Amino acid sequence: MKRISLLGSTGSIGTQTLDVVAMHPEAYQIEGLAAGQNVELLLEQALRFRPKKVSVATQKLAEQVRQQLPEDIAVYWGDEGLVEVAAGTDAELVVTAVMGSVGLRSTLAAIEAGKHIGLANKETLVTAGHIVTQRARQKGVALLPVDSEHSAIFQCLNGEDLNRVSHITLTASGGSFRHLSRAELERVSVEDALKHPNWSMGAKITIDSATMVNKGLEVIEAHWLFGIDYDRIHVLLHPESIIHSYVEFVDTSMIAQLGNPDMRVPIQYALTYPDRMPSPAKPLSLAQVGKLHFSEMDYERYPALRLAFECGKAGGTAATAFNAANEVAVARFLKGEIPFLRIEEIIERIVSQHQPVRQPDLEAIEWADQEARKAASVL
């Protein structure tokens, strides 16, 4: 039985992770659950899966949770609680599904404790990829991708020599507004942006998909996960989201991973690796799909993706500033403070003003993150 701690248990990835666990109760034991503000759902999860430790965002919420759980479930809160659930249990695998750069310290703590990582928090590698990957190598810890695109590449590379890879291609659906021109984007609403055509995801990721920031973060994450130069990472528009990503080798052979858009498949593969088990997902029928469509990425239509490549190549804290500016801008859009296209404008302003720190330590990364957030909040 594999012991698991789950950070971000009440979010989209977290709840789907628990769906997978529930389907195979003989295979998994939940050791810890960490959530934010959604106390009601966390309580349901804790009573069902009986972890040893849970954590919530604030002390007040922790007191509320403590009153409603059995005494054998310890309750923590805040950043320290997140670290406790990540590193302070008997879990072999920690699934990091919290949103944003808040997941960095808890992921590093889990690595230091020798836990393997099921990585759904891409911002961890975007902001501190050089630190995370180095410590994982030193500790002999596996970084198992949960994102569908990175899981696809991971599966395509199984048993292959990286020196024989020509390039990898991440596919992109194009998001909620893929059929709209730049001029038409001036009038889109929050409600429109949250209607992703293929995937069931949280609000922030759905907006990131519409701006293509999400794909930009995935490009940077892929660079660190697979050790592949940015010039060998391509992005292709594929509206059906059936081919999740693929690898082309030097002999022009391609290996792709296909399936219906269902995050439970890559989640389960991270949990079972290197094994496979039956999945709750619906099997893919290519006969029913009939046709698949592809087109080259338009970097004028999606300037945030171009910026992500530029920040990745610049290195240092450039990607930290990119990510922090986006998190603030998306939050402002969701609150109705700014129009949709203003998200890209804020990111570009912050990135253009930022002076990257080369080979930053954790303190420099956090400083760059905070400064970018401050600036993005007033633009």
Steps between C-alpha positions, in 0.01 A plus 500: 500500500640839396476780756412843359478858624296742291559875496204690355244228570190714438608634159435347160811280494462414868142377472581298189800347678267383774266359233789281385585400858136409567494272197799305635459499881717190529792678333519837681496648848455878543742620768440875476265754342567873462240748380440873506164653591257225396451354847172324423650290222819433696294365789317262265833382359661456841209299638497277193875440452611535866843662456728543800549872432303780334576867444299810409582859414453679835504437873132593526407237241724247674310549826173452314626180336648361822160506669348280230767233452599200713788554741729267304508747208747781577408845364751762378475831318683749280835454328631290789198272474560456128860398570387263778261316271763492225797381704376384841307184417588144397396576141721362222348734239388860540260632236549877479177642361493839672470802274782744437844557649369420852588137426876556472613470863275205577625317190861561600422381853351178361808445283730554799297238686560253215144500365436442132302785342187479286538845347181686409629836626690616193592832663746310721721426200422827324629709790775274637565223251876500549465460877221240495656274237844515663365407844287223353809350336699530824226324698425239237142624481280457191312797355196333344300735276124528551420755227359314201760643260800415717360160587470437126862598436611296802325192361633557147857520634480178705806292410625753245838674475457878541794552265286349224216750548463759225232699682191471715164656416242611755150521360264785588123515464502879457274552800161663535557767233689309233255607227510871589720772352702741712237768434220271620690428822444860610143417600523155662372442854623296794212257446602452135863441597412225749331283235787275391396291198674175602628483857343532844746719691515769766430866419863615497621224267202554269588868464866408448391267222312782327804730510737210422696586815433146615678362196786741561536372856491145362780581257722618787399200710584263213846656469576412862323164513663355191820705470414614147605836354227749417588487130396132505164563669215570257133585551225392260133599502281192522141593589375147578760437776525133402874490433629631831857550375762316296871446446687501167830314483803561280385228258172699450296238689231645724354353819179661630273436797126515431185486709177677582547826695479363855753609762446181698713312246827694548427528873466124529816436298697718742354301791561157346828558315664286372189279515157555343152422633144527366384860476164668566541691172298426187706312235585689182334397173686649205221380271250714692737799505540467124733795439776680686612852415831681542640844422817694564513718808433870435723694738339832408158364594648356822778742606515359855638174362772691315584678825525171685754367252699824533496482880601136499796572273597805709518276808546607860201677651344603167253210513428582866394852401294364210312260724444746785371772267259254342365375833420855610356601162275193479372560854418861405319385185294245694398778741389717208770762559661478155396383150630174356770643273641701788638173643755476217582870521579475871722195450693670220552817704628308803730279294643796308578685824649200680876454528553124531722365776725226362507170692278637779471332838162447664505841670572680172218310330253596772615863489453512121158340539388756759630799304326387182175451689516847651559661161230294325239591760510871410545494123 
